[in-house]
Short mmCIF file of N, CA and C in Angstrom, two decimals:
data_model
loop_
_atom_site.label_atom_id
_atom_site.label_comp_id
_atom_site.label_asym_id
_atom_site.label_seq_id
_atom_site.Cartn_x
_atom_site.Cartn_y
_atom_site.Cartn_z
N UNK A 1 14.99 -0.85 11.60
CA UNK A 1 13.78 -1.17 12.02
C UNK A 1 13.30 0.57 12.34
N UNK A 2 11.76 0.58 12.01
CA UNK A 2 11.09 1.58 12.88
C UNK A 2 10.58 1.45 13.56
N UNK A 3 10.32 2.60 14.63
CA UNK A 3 9.32 2.61 15.67
C UNK A 3 8.65 3.45 15.85
N UNK A 4 7.31 2.75 16.26
CA UNK A 4 6.31 4.25 16.66
C UNK A 4 6.91 5.82 17.16
N UNK A 5 7.32 5.52 18.21
CA UNK A 5 8.61 6.79 19.21
C UNK A 5 9.24 6.72 18.89
N UNK A 6 10.06 6.89 17.79
CA UNK A 6 10.13 7.55 17.52
C UNK A 6 10.47 8.60 16.45
N UNK A 7 10.34 10.43 17.16
CA UNK A 7 9.97 11.56 16.82
C UNK A 7 10.60 11.97 15.25
N UNK A 8 10.35 11.12 14.40
CA UNK A 8 10.85 11.21 12.75
C UNK A 8 9.81 10.36 12.59
N UNK A 9 9.76 9.41 12.73
CA UNK A 9 8.85 7.90 12.75
C UNK A 9 7.71 7.91 13.23
N UNK A 10 6.89 8.99 12.61
CA UNK A 10 5.83 8.83 13.50
C UNK A 10 4.36 8.39 12.63
N UNK A 11 4.01 7.05 13.65
CA UNK A 11 3.37 5.64 11.36
C UNK A 11 1.52 6.68 12.33
N UNK A 12 0.73 7.21 13.28
CA UNK A 12 0.01 7.86 13.23
C UNK A 12 -0.54 9.03 12.38
N UNK A 13 0.79 9.03 12.36
CA UNK A 13 0.57 11.20 11.53
C UNK A 13 1.35 10.53 10.32
N UNK A 14 1.85 9.60 9.92
CA UNK A 14 1.35 8.63 7.86
C UNK A 14 0.45 8.18 7.50
N UNK A 15 0.36 7.62 8.66
CA UNK A 15 -1.86 6.42 8.72
C UNK A 15 -2.10 7.14 8.57
N UNK A 16 -3.13 8.56 9.27
CA UNK A 16 -3.38 9.56 9.30
C UNK A 16 -3.29 10.22 7.62
N UNK A 17 -2.02 10.74 7.63
CA UNK A 17 -2.06 11.20 5.89
C UNK A 17 -2.02 10.58 5.01
N UNK A 18 -2.81 8.82 4.89
CA UNK A 18 -2.21 8.36 3.57
C UNK A 18 -3.85 7.97 3.68
N UNK A 19 -4.75 8.90 4.91
CA UNK A 19 -6.43 8.51 4.75
C UNK A 19 -7.03 10.15 4.28
N UNK A 20 -5.94 10.95 4.58
CA UNK A 20 -6.52 12.17 3.88
C UNK A 20 -6.16 12.41 2.64
N UNK A 21 -4.98 11.81 2.23
CA UNK A 21 -5.48 11.83 0.23
C UNK A 21 -6.00 10.64 -0.19
N UNK A 22 -7.09 10.42 -0.49
CA UNK A 22 -7.22 9.55 -0.62
C UNK A 22 -8.92 9.78 -1.48
N UNK A 23 -8.27 9.41 -2.47
CA UNK A 23 -9.99 9.78 -3.02
C UNK A 23 -11.19 9.48 -2.81
N UNK A 24 -12.55 10.16 -3.55
CA UNK A 24 -13.16 10.26 -3.89
C UNK A 24 -13.87 8.49 -4.49
N UNK A 25 -14.78 7.82 -2.53
CA UNK A 25 -13.95 6.63 -2.57
C UNK A 25 -16.31 6.62 -3.37
N UNK A 26 -16.92 4.97 -4.13
CA UNK A 26 -18.02 4.18 -4.34
C UNK A 26 -18.11 4.06 -2.86
N UNK A 27 -19.64 4.53 -2.60
CA UNK A 27 -20.20 3.28 -1.06
C UNK A 27 -20.24 1.77 -1.53
N UNK A 28 -20.22 1.46 -2.60
CA UNK A 28 -20.18 -0.44 -2.60
C UNK A 28 -18.40 -0.89 -3.47
N UNK A 29 -17.70 -0.36 -3.16
CA UNK A 29 -15.99 -0.07 -3.17
C UNK A 29 -15.93 -1.81 -2.22
N UNK A 30 -13.83 -2.23 -2.79
CA UNK A 30 -13.51 -2.70 -2.24
C UNK A 30 -12.37 -2.31 -2.40
N UNK A 31 -12.06 -2.65 -0.90
CA UNK A 31 -10.16 -2.16 -0.48
C UNK A 31 -9.60 -3.12 0.00
N UNK A 32 -8.50 -2.88 -0.29
CA UNK A 32 -6.67 -3.65 0.01
C UNK A 32 -5.87 -3.22 1.45
N UNK A 33 -6.20 -4.01 2.10
CA UNK A 33 -5.57 -3.61 2.94
C UNK A 33 -3.57 -4.63 3.58
N UNK A 34 -2.77 -4.32 1.58
CA UNK A 34 -1.53 -4.89 2.02
C UNK A 34 -0.32 -4.33 3.01
N UNK A 35 0.33 -5.54 3.31
CA UNK A 35 0.55 -5.44 4.51
C UNK A 35 0.47 -4.99 5.83
N UNK A 36 -1.44 -5.27 5.81
CA UNK A 36 -2.08 -5.16 6.90
C UNK A 36 -1.88 -5.26 8.28
N UNK A 37 -0.99 -6.43 8.46
CA UNK A 37 -0.12 -6.51 9.94
C UNK A 37 -1.81 -6.96 11.11
N UNK A 38 -1.95 -5.42 11.99
CA UNK A 38 -2.12 -6.09 12.90
C UNK A 38 -3.96 -4.95 12.93
N UNK A 39 -4.07 -4.80 11.36
CA UNK A 39 -5.04 -4.20 11.11
C UNK A 39 -4.86 -2.31 11.63
N UNK A 40 -3.65 -1.54 11.67
CA UNK A 40 -3.06 0.13 11.70
C UNK A 40 -4.39 0.72 11.14
N UNK A 41 -4.52 0.80 9.79
CA UNK A 41 -4.67 1.80 8.99
C UNK A 41 -5.53 1.16 8.10
N UNK A 42 -6.38 -0.17 8.78
CA UNK A 42 -8.33 -0.27 8.95
C UNK A 42 -8.74 -0.03 9.03
N UNK A 43 -8.57 0.23 10.73
CA UNK A 43 -8.96 0.47 11.74
C UNK A 43 -9.25 2.53 11.72
N UNK A 44 -9.11 2.88 11.20
CA UNK A 44 -8.83 4.65 10.22
C UNK A 44 -9.71 4.38 9.38
N UNK A 45 -9.88 2.92 8.35
CA UNK A 45 -10.89 3.73 7.39
C UNK A 45 -11.46 3.33 8.22
N UNK A 46 -12.81 2.23 8.05
CA UNK A 46 -13.58 2.05 7.93
C UNK A 46 -14.47 2.30 8.88
N UNK A 47 -14.35 2.99 10.44
CA UNK A 47 -15.56 4.29 10.68
C UNK A 47 -15.79 5.81 9.47
N UNK A 48 -14.84 5.68 8.70
CA UNK A 48 -15.00 6.75 8.32
C UNK A 48 -16.01 5.99 6.74
N UNK A 49 -15.65 4.36 5.88
CA UNK A 49 -15.53 4.88 4.69
C UNK A 49 -16.76 2.71 5.48
N UNK A 50 -17.85 3.22 5.93
CA UNK A 50 -18.41 1.48 6.85
C UNK A 50 -19.42 0.84 6.14
N UNK A 51 -19.46 1.27 4.25
CA UNK A 51 -19.78 0.52 3.67
C UNK A 51 -19.10 0.11 2.30
N UNK A 52 -17.03 -0.01 2.91
CA UNK A 52 -16.97 -0.37 2.04
C UNK A 52 -15.98 -2.08 2.31
N UNK A 53 -16.27 -2.98 1.68
CA UNK A 53 -15.87 -4.14 1.70
C UNK A 53 -14.21 -4.06 2.15
N UNK A 54 -13.72 -4.64 2.78
CA UNK A 54 -12.02 -4.72 2.96
C UNK A 54 -11.42 -6.04 3.06
N UNK A 55 -10.30 -6.46 2.25
CA UNK A 55 -8.93 -7.64 2.42
C UNK A 55 -8.80 -7.16 3.59
N UNK A 56 -8.00 -7.34 3.83
CA UNK A 56 -6.44 -7.62 4.57
C UNK A 56 -5.69 -8.84 4.24
N UNK A 57 -4.43 -8.10 4.30
CA UNK A 57 -3.25 -9.48 3.69
C UNK A 57 -2.72 -9.21 4.47
N UNK A 58 -1.25 -9.74 4.66
CA UNK A 58 -0.63 -10.50 4.90
C UNK A 58 -0.06 -11.30 5.05
N UNK A 59 1.30 -11.50 5.46
CA UNK A 59 1.51 -12.70 5.72
C UNK A 59 1.65 -13.73 7.09
N UNK A 60 1.73 -12.56 8.96
CA UNK A 60 2.18 -13.09 9.56
C UNK A 60 -0.01 -13.08 10.26
N UNK A 61 -0.05 -14.96 9.96
CA UNK A 61 -2.06 -15.07 10.53
C UNK A 61 -1.96 -14.55 11.83
N UNK A 62 -1.04 -14.31 12.89
CA UNK A 62 -1.30 -13.62 13.32
C UNK A 62 -1.36 -12.45 14.46
N UNK A 63 -0.79 -12.36 13.25
CA UNK A 63 -0.94 -10.57 13.19
C UNK A 63 -2.51 -10.80 12.44
N UNK A 64 -2.42 -11.23 11.40
CA UNK A 64 -4.65 -10.89 10.67
C UNK A 64 -4.81 -11.72 11.92
N UNK A 65 -4.97 -12.06 13.15
CA UNK A 65 -6.49 -12.65 14.50
C UNK A 65 -5.95 -11.39 14.51
N UNK A 66 -4.91 -11.06 15.20
CA UNK A 66 -5.71 -9.75 15.45
C UNK A 66 -6.20 -8.81 15.26
N UNK A 67 -6.00 -8.88 13.73
CA UNK A 67 -6.83 -7.46 13.69
C UNK A 67 -8.25 -7.70 13.70
N UNK A 68 -8.13 -9.36 12.53
CA UNK A 68 -9.99 -9.44 12.85
C UNK A 68 -10.66 -9.09 14.02
N UNK A 69 -9.86 -9.85 15.58
CA UNK A 69 -10.23 -9.71 16.24
C UNK A 69 -11.22 -7.48 17.31
N UNK A 70 -10.10 -7.60 15.99
CA UNK A 70 -10.53 -6.14 16.88
C UNK A 70 -11.09 -5.18 15.89
N UNK A 71 -10.83 -5.27 14.66
CA UNK A 71 -12.64 -4.32 13.87
C UNK A 71 -14.20 -5.45 13.96
N UNK A 72 -13.74 -6.93 14.44
CA UNK A 72 -15.21 -6.87 14.95
C UNK A 72 -15.49 -6.47 16.18
N UNK A 73 -14.33 -5.90 16.98
CA UNK A 73 -15.16 -4.84 18.31
C UNK A 73 -15.30 -3.76 17.46
N UNK A 74 -14.83 -3.34 17.17
CA UNK A 74 -14.89 -1.62 16.17
C UNK A 74 -16.05 -1.43 15.70
N UNK A 75 -15.56 -2.33 14.56
CA UNK A 75 -16.61 -2.29 13.97
C UNK A 75 -17.59 -3.83 13.06
N UNK A 76 -18.53 -4.12 14.10
CA UNK A 76 -19.61 -5.40 13.88
C UNK A 76 -19.63 -5.90 12.68
N UNK A 77 -20.63 -5.26 11.37
CA UNK A 77 -21.03 -4.93 10.81
C UNK A 77 -20.13 -4.86 9.25
N UNK A 78 -18.61 -4.53 9.67
CA UNK A 78 -17.48 -4.65 8.39
C UNK A 78 -17.39 -5.87 7.73
N UNK A 79 -17.64 -5.74 7.23
CA UNK A 79 -17.27 -6.41 5.97
C UNK A 79 -16.12 -7.07 5.66
N UNK A 80 -15.00 -7.36 6.36
CA UNK A 80 -13.63 -7.99 6.36
C UNK A 80 -13.51 -8.87 5.96
N UNK A 81 -12.03 -9.70 4.53
CA UNK A 81 -12.02 -11.04 4.20
C UNK A 81 -10.41 -10.80 4.48
N UNK A 82 -9.65 -12.20 5.63
CA UNK A 82 -8.42 -12.69 5.99
C UNK A 82 -8.08 -12.64 4.44
N UNK A 83 -6.53 -12.57 4.61
CA UNK A 83 -5.82 -13.59 3.14
C UNK A 83 -5.28 -13.60 4.15
N UNK A 84 -3.99 -14.88 4.66
CA UNK A 84 -3.35 -15.16 5.02
C UNK A 84 -2.48 -15.66 3.49
N UNK A 85 -1.20 -14.85 3.40
CA UNK A 85 -0.04 -15.67 2.28
C UNK A 85 1.07 -14.28 2.43
N UNK A 86 2.06 -15.01 1.65
CA UNK A 86 2.94 -14.60 0.84
C UNK A 86 2.76 -13.89 0.55
N UNK A 87 3.70 -12.45 -0.46
CA UNK A 87 3.78 -11.92 -1.42
C UNK A 87 4.86 -11.24 -1.61
N UNK A 88 4.87 -12.06 -2.98
CA UNK A 88 5.93 -12.45 -3.50
C UNK A 88 6.31 -11.36 -5.10
N UNK A 89 7.08 -9.74 -4.96
CA UNK A 89 7.24 -9.12 -5.20
C UNK A 89 6.85 -9.57 -6.82
N UNK A 90 7.82 -10.00 -7.03
CA UNK A 90 8.47 -10.36 -9.07
C UNK A 90 6.99 -11.70 -9.34
N UNK A 91 6.44 -11.70 -9.48
CA UNK A 91 4.55 -12.15 -10.25
C UNK A 91 4.04 -11.79 -11.81
N UNK A 92 3.29 -12.35 -12.17
CA UNK A 92 2.79 -11.63 -13.07
C UNK A 92 1.47 -12.25 -13.03
N UNK A 93 0.71 -12.27 -11.44
CA UNK A 93 -0.48 -12.81 -11.93
C UNK A 93 -1.09 -10.90 -10.28
N UNK A 94 -2.26 -10.84 -10.99
CA UNK A 94 -2.70 -9.81 -9.31
C UNK A 94 -2.47 -10.44 -8.56
N UNK A 95 -3.78 -9.56 -7.29
CA UNK A 95 -3.49 -9.80 -6.22
C UNK A 95 -4.22 -10.33 -5.16
N UNK A 96 -4.37 -11.52 -4.64
CA UNK A 96 -6.19 -12.43 -4.42
C UNK A 96 -6.80 -11.12 -4.46
N UNK A 97 -8.77 -11.41 -4.19
CA UNK A 97 -8.79 -10.96 -4.16
C UNK A 97 -9.65 -9.85 -5.03
N UNK A 98 -9.60 -9.62 -6.72
CA UNK A 98 -9.23 -7.99 -6.36
C UNK A 98 -10.86 -8.03 -7.65
N UNK A 99 -10.62 -7.24 -8.53
CA UNK A 99 -10.68 -5.89 -8.73
C UNK A 99 -11.02 -5.37 -7.44
N UNK A 100 -9.55 -4.02 -7.13
CA UNK A 100 -10.05 -3.74 -6.33
C UNK A 100 -9.91 -2.04 -6.76
N UNK A 101 -11.55 -1.33 -5.92
CA UNK A 101 -11.03 0.22 -6.23
C UNK A 101 -9.46 1.29 -5.12
N UNK A 102 -9.54 0.14 -5.18
CA UNK A 102 -8.67 0.68 -3.54
C UNK A 102 -7.49 0.01 -2.91
N UNK A 103 -6.69 0.81 -3.24
CA UNK A 103 -4.74 -0.07 -2.61
C UNK A 103 -4.44 0.31 -1.96
N UNK A 104 -3.90 0.34 -0.32
CA UNK A 104 -2.99 1.08 0.59
C UNK A 104 -2.34 -0.23 1.87
N UNK A 105 -1.28 1.05 1.85
CA UNK A 105 -0.62 -0.61 2.22
C UNK A 105 0.13 0.68 3.48
N UNK A 106 0.80 0.82 4.34
CA UNK A 106 1.45 1.64 5.46
C UNK A 106 2.45 0.55 6.30
N UNK A 107 3.80 1.16 5.47
CA UNK A 107 5.14 0.70 6.03
C UNK A 107 4.90 -1.04 6.07
N UNK A 108 4.99 -1.31 4.78
CA UNK A 108 4.47 -2.36 4.46
C UNK A 108 5.80 -3.06 3.11
N UNK A 109 6.02 -2.43 2.55
CA UNK A 109 6.77 -2.48 0.47
C UNK A 109 8.12 -2.91 0.79
N UNK A 110 8.85 -1.95 1.69
CA UNK A 110 10.16 -2.21 2.19
C UNK A 110 10.17 -3.17 2.32
N UNK A 111 9.18 -4.50 3.04
CA UNK A 111 9.22 -5.94 3.70
C UNK A 111 8.79 -6.45 2.09
N UNK A 112 8.54 -6.13 1.32
CA UNK A 112 7.76 -7.33 0.23
C UNK A 112 9.12 -7.16 -0.80
N UNK A 113 9.83 -5.93 -0.96
CA UNK A 113 10.97 -5.94 -1.70
C UNK A 113 11.50 -4.66 -1.16
N UNK A 114 13.16 -5.73 -0.81
CA UNK A 114 13.40 -4.95 0.08
C UNK A 114 14.54 -4.74 -0.25
N UNK A 115 15.48 -3.00 0.35
CA UNK A 115 15.77 -2.21 -0.04
C UNK A 115 17.26 -3.14 0.24
N UNK A 116 17.70 -2.68 -1.02
CA UNK A 116 19.31 -2.46 -0.42
C UNK A 116 21.16 -1.15 -0.43
N UNK A 117 21.74 -1.27 0.23
CA UNK A 117 22.39 -0.13 0.56
C UNK A 117 22.91 0.19 -0.87
N UNK A 118 23.28 2.25 0.41
CA UNK A 118 23.60 2.94 -1.43
C UNK A 118 24.60 2.28 -2.45
N UNK A 119 25.38 0.87 -1.56
CA UNK A 119 26.89 0.99 -1.83
C UNK A 119 26.93 -0.24 -2.27
N UNK A 120 25.66 -0.64 -2.44
CA UNK A 120 25.42 -1.76 -3.25
C UNK A 120 24.60 -2.02 -4.14
N UNK A 121 24.84 -1.71 -6.10
CA UNK A 121 24.59 -1.73 -7.54
C UNK A 121 23.53 -2.70 -7.43
N UNK A 122 24.54 -3.91 -7.18
CA UNK A 122 23.72 -4.76 -8.14
C UNK A 122 22.28 -5.22 -7.05
N UNK A 123 22.50 -5.01 -5.69
CA UNK A 123 20.96 -5.26 -4.68
C UNK A 123 19.99 -4.13 -5.19
N UNK A 124 20.48 -2.31 -4.81
CA UNK A 124 19.65 -1.43 -5.34
C UNK A 124 19.56 -2.16 -7.32
N UNK A 125 19.84 -3.01 -8.12
CA UNK A 125 19.12 -3.05 -9.15
C UNK A 125 18.36 -4.37 -9.24
N UNK A 126 19.09 -4.90 -8.44
CA UNK A 126 17.52 -5.90 -7.17
C UNK A 126 16.01 -5.40 -6.82
N UNK A 127 16.45 -4.30 -6.59
CA UNK A 127 15.39 -3.55 -5.71
C UNK A 127 15.06 -3.30 -6.30
N UNK A 128 15.46 -2.91 -7.28
CA UNK A 128 14.58 -1.61 -8.22
C UNK A 128 13.33 -2.39 -9.49
N UNK A 129 14.16 -3.14 -9.33
CA UNK A 129 13.06 -4.90 -9.95
C UNK A 129 11.25 -5.11 -9.97
N UNK A 130 12.07 -5.79 -7.91
CA UNK A 130 11.36 -5.58 -6.92
C UNK A 130 10.12 -5.42 -6.92
N UNK A 131 10.87 -3.74 -6.02
CA UNK A 131 9.81 -3.21 -6.23
C UNK A 131 8.53 -2.76 -7.40
N UNK A 132 8.99 -2.44 -8.52
CA UNK A 132 8.60 -2.05 -9.97
C UNK A 132 7.37 -3.14 -10.27
N UNK A 133 8.28 -3.95 -10.13
CA UNK A 133 7.30 -5.92 -10.32
C UNK A 133 6.16 -5.07 -9.41
N UNK A 134 6.26 -4.87 -7.85
CA UNK A 134 4.66 -5.64 -7.25
C UNK A 134 3.85 -4.06 -6.96
N UNK A 135 4.74 -2.94 -8.14
CA UNK A 135 3.09 -2.74 -7.80
C UNK A 135 2.96 -2.56 -9.00
N UNK A 136 3.79 -3.08 -10.15
CA UNK A 136 3.06 -3.71 -12.20
C UNK A 136 1.93 -4.89 -11.04
N UNK A 137 1.87 -5.33 -9.66
CA UNK A 137 1.32 -6.18 -9.23
C UNK A 137 -0.24 -5.73 -8.95
N UNK A 138 -0.09 -4.64 -7.86
CA UNK A 138 -1.05 -4.18 -7.34
C UNK A 138 -1.48 -3.73 -8.15
N UNK A 139 -1.25 -2.59 -9.27
CA UNK A 139 -1.74 -2.05 -10.87
C UNK A 139 -2.02 -2.90 -11.63
N UNK A 140 -2.49 -4.56 -11.83
CA UNK A 140 -3.80 -5.83 -12.93
C UNK A 140 -4.31 -5.58 -10.83
N UNK A 141 -4.11 -5.65 -9.54
CA UNK A 141 -4.93 -5.79 -8.75
C UNK A 141 -6.40 -3.92 -9.07
N UNK A 142 -5.75 -3.49 -9.17
CA UNK A 142 -6.82 -2.70 -8.99
C UNK A 142 -7.91 -2.74 -10.74
N UNK A 143 -8.61 -2.05 -9.71
CA UNK A 143 -9.99 -2.31 -11.39
C UNK A 143 -9.55 -0.76 -12.55
N UNK A 144 -9.57 -0.03 -13.50
CA UNK A 144 -9.30 0.55 -14.42
C UNK A 144 -10.06 2.44 -12.92
N UNK A 145 -9.15 2.24 -13.47
CA UNK A 145 -9.85 3.75 -12.49
C UNK A 145 -9.44 4.01 -10.58
N UNK A 146 -8.77 2.42 -11.08
CA UNK A 146 -8.65 2.70 -8.64
C UNK A 146 -7.13 3.54 -9.05
N UNK A 147 -7.09 3.38 -7.25
CA UNK A 147 -6.48 4.55 -7.15
C UNK A 147 -5.30 3.15 -5.58
N UNK A 148 -4.02 3.06 -5.69
CA UNK A 148 -2.64 3.06 -4.56
C UNK A 148 -2.47 4.17 -3.97
N UNK A 149 -3.26 4.17 -3.02
CA UNK A 149 -1.99 5.03 -1.86
C UNK A 149 -0.82 4.21 -1.22
N UNK A 150 -0.78 4.38 -0.70
CA UNK A 150 0.42 3.44 0.81
C UNK A 150 1.23 5.19 0.74
N UNK A 151 1.81 4.41 2.35
CA UNK A 151 2.89 5.31 3.16
C UNK A 151 3.82 4.49 3.53
N UNK A 152 4.81 4.54 3.43
CA UNK A 152 6.19 3.97 3.62
C UNK A 152 8.12 4.88 3.88
N UNK A 153 8.68 3.99 3.88
CA UNK A 153 10.26 4.56 4.20
C UNK A 153 11.07 4.83 3.21
N UNK A 154 11.39 6.18 3.47
CA UNK A 154 12.34 6.55 2.23
C UNK A 154 14.04 6.18 3.22
N UNK A 155 15.63 6.06 2.02
CA UNK A 155 16.61 5.11 2.82
C UNK A 155 16.36 5.92 1.48
N UNK A 156 18.04 6.02 1.87
CA UNK A 156 19.26 7.16 0.54
C UNK A 156 19.09 5.96 -0.45
N UNK A 157 19.81 6.72 -1.37
CA UNK A 157 18.86 6.21 -2.57
C UNK A 157 17.37 6.24 -2.77
N UNK A 158 16.35 6.31 -2.25
CA UNK A 158 15.20 5.79 -2.40
C UNK A 158 14.34 6.59 -1.88
N UNK A 159 14.11 8.28 -2.76
CA UNK A 159 13.61 8.38 -2.16
C UNK A 159 11.64 9.37 -2.70
N UNK A 160 11.55 10.62 -2.72
CA UNK A 160 10.39 10.73 -3.02
C UNK A 160 10.85 9.99 -4.44
N UNK A 161 11.44 11.14 -5.40
CA UNK A 161 11.95 10.89 -6.58
C UNK A 161 11.92 9.86 -7.23
N UNK A 162 12.83 9.04 -6.46
CA UNK A 162 12.62 6.98 -6.90
C UNK A 162 11.13 5.87 -6.83
N UNK A 163 10.49 6.57 -5.66
CA UNK A 163 9.16 6.49 -5.96
C UNK A 163 8.55 6.50 -6.62
N UNK A 164 7.68 7.79 -6.81
CA UNK A 164 7.33 8.30 -7.51
C UNK A 164 7.73 8.03 -8.70
N UNK A 165 8.58 7.61 -9.18
CA UNK A 165 9.41 7.01 -10.60
C UNK A 165 9.32 5.99 -11.08
N UNK A 166 9.05 5.15 -10.12
CA UNK A 166 8.47 3.49 -10.45
C UNK A 166 7.18 4.04 -10.31
N UNK A 167 5.87 4.20 -9.84
CA UNK A 167 5.28 3.77 -10.40
C UNK A 167 5.23 4.25 -10.88
N UNK A 168 4.56 5.22 -11.21
CA UNK A 168 4.95 5.88 -13.26
C UNK A 168 5.54 4.31 -14.68
N UNK A 169 6.91 4.73 -13.36
CA UNK A 169 7.17 2.96 -14.60
C UNK A 169 6.23 1.89 -14.47
N UNK A 170 6.01 1.57 -13.63
CA UNK A 170 4.48 0.68 -13.22
C UNK A 170 3.60 1.21 -13.84
N UNK A 171 3.15 1.79 -14.33
CA UNK A 171 1.82 2.07 -15.42
C UNK A 171 1.39 2.66 -14.45
N UNK A 172 1.01 3.51 -13.40
CA UNK A 172 -0.07 4.56 -12.66
C UNK A 172 0.37 6.11 -13.70
N UNK A 173 -0.93 6.54 -13.51
CA UNK A 173 -1.23 8.29 -13.33
C UNK A 173 -1.35 9.08 -12.68
N UNK A 174 -1.23 10.30 -12.82
CA UNK A 174 -1.72 11.33 -11.53
C UNK A 174 -0.71 10.33 -10.23
N UNK A 175 0.84 10.54 -10.23
CA UNK A 175 1.93 9.90 -9.15
C UNK A 175 1.80 11.03 -8.27
N UNK A 176 1.75 10.89 -7.65
CA UNK A 176 2.27 12.13 -6.56
C UNK A 176 2.61 12.04 -4.68
N UNK A 177 2.60 12.52 -4.67
CA UNK A 177 3.99 12.81 -3.17
C UNK A 177 1.81 13.21 -2.28
N UNK A 178 1.90 12.90 -0.85
CA UNK A 178 1.14 13.96 -0.24
C UNK A 178 1.91 14.79 0.62
N UNK A 179 2.44 13.20 1.92
CA UNK A 179 3.06 13.88 2.75
C UNK A 179 4.97 13.23 2.81
N UNK A 180 5.32 14.60 3.72
CA UNK A 180 6.96 13.79 3.69
C UNK A 180 7.34 13.96 5.17
N UNK A 181 7.94 13.67 6.84
CA UNK A 181 7.79 14.15 7.50
C UNK A 181 9.34 12.81 7.95
N UNK A 182 9.90 13.34 7.77
CA UNK A 182 11.52 12.39 9.05
C UNK A 182 12.08 11.23 7.97
N UNK A 183 11.47 9.81 7.61
CA UNK A 183 12.13 8.90 6.92
C UNK A 183 10.57 8.90 6.63
N UNK A 184 10.14 9.14 6.22
CA UNK A 184 8.53 8.75 6.24
C UNK A 184 7.72 9.54 4.71
N UNK A 185 6.85 9.02 3.96
CA UNK A 185 5.96 9.32 3.28
C UNK A 185 5.10 8.35 2.57
N UNK A 186 4.10 9.07 2.23
CA UNK A 186 3.07 8.85 1.77
C UNK A 186 2.89 9.12 0.17
N UNK A 187 2.69 8.47 -0.72
CA UNK A 187 2.82 8.32 -2.38
C UNK A 187 1.35 7.56 -3.52
N UNK A 188 0.65 7.81 -4.15
CA UNK A 188 -0.36 7.64 -4.87
C UNK A 188 -0.33 7.08 -6.19
N UNK A 189 -1.19 6.82 -6.40
CA UNK A 189 -0.68 7.38 -8.30
C UNK A 189 -2.35 5.97 -7.77
N UNK A 190 -2.93 5.97 -9.56
CA UNK A 190 -4.13 5.46 -10.94
C UNK A 190 -3.81 4.76 -11.70
N UNK A 191 -4.25 3.78 -11.64
CA UNK A 191 -4.92 2.23 -12.42
C UNK A 191 -5.09 3.10 -13.74
N UNK A 192 -4.38 3.61 -14.75
CA UNK A 192 -6.12 4.11 -15.90
C UNK A 192 -7.54 4.14 -15.97
N UNK A 193 -8.08 5.06 -16.40
CA UNK A 193 -9.27 4.09 -17.10
C UNK A 193 -9.32 3.27 -18.42
N UNK A 194 -9.75 1.46 -18.94
CA UNK A 194 -8.94 1.78 -19.46
C UNK A 194 -9.22 1.72 -20.90
N UNK A 195 -9.92 3.61 -21.34
CA UNK A 195 -10.12 4.19 -21.89
C UNK A 195 -8.89 4.56 -23.12
N UNK A 196 -8.39 4.44 -21.61
CA UNK A 196 -6.92 5.44 -21.81
C UNK A 196 -6.28 4.00 -22.36
N UNK A 197 -5.19 4.45 -22.57
CA UNK A 197 -3.49 3.74 -22.57
C UNK A 197 -2.47 3.71 -21.21
N UNK A 198 -2.67 1.90 -21.66
CA UNK A 198 -1.91 1.03 -20.31
C UNK A 198 -1.20 0.20 -20.93
N UNK A 199 0.39 0.51 -20.17
CA UNK A 199 1.15 0.30 -20.93
C UNK A 199 1.42 -1.91 -20.90
#
């Protein structure tokens, strides 16, 4: 498990790197925080982008209740939608509430598409399939030209190159890595504009 107190797993620094990596955002845009937990990432974004509308999606209702309470206290005028539900990585439908200008995620993707040990070839193939399918669902959830920026953990056999390759495989353009420290990285990409070639 990742622990914020580990020197090499500095989650606040990783979340700050997500914020720095964001593209310019329209004031009328919608943001999805995927695997939002207690809302740590949205709490960082809200004071910087108070006019955006935020949806927090997570399967843990108690965590979302805490997120909603913290956001009400910190930003009482913020438009917030709480979406409690399990995210199945392999599905051919967009995530709820979209389309979004931006989807973010902080240390959650590996909870939806479970990694496998390097020696487990079948498990690694399953993880790759689930991870790409989850990224494709995120791609479908974005408006044309929208962005996905996320922070997650690297693992043996699934480091920066693999994160970038799976983003491209799912159809994202302009894929890049903005931050690497210890086991953590921040990556992302853009859904093509409607006029551009889509998969």
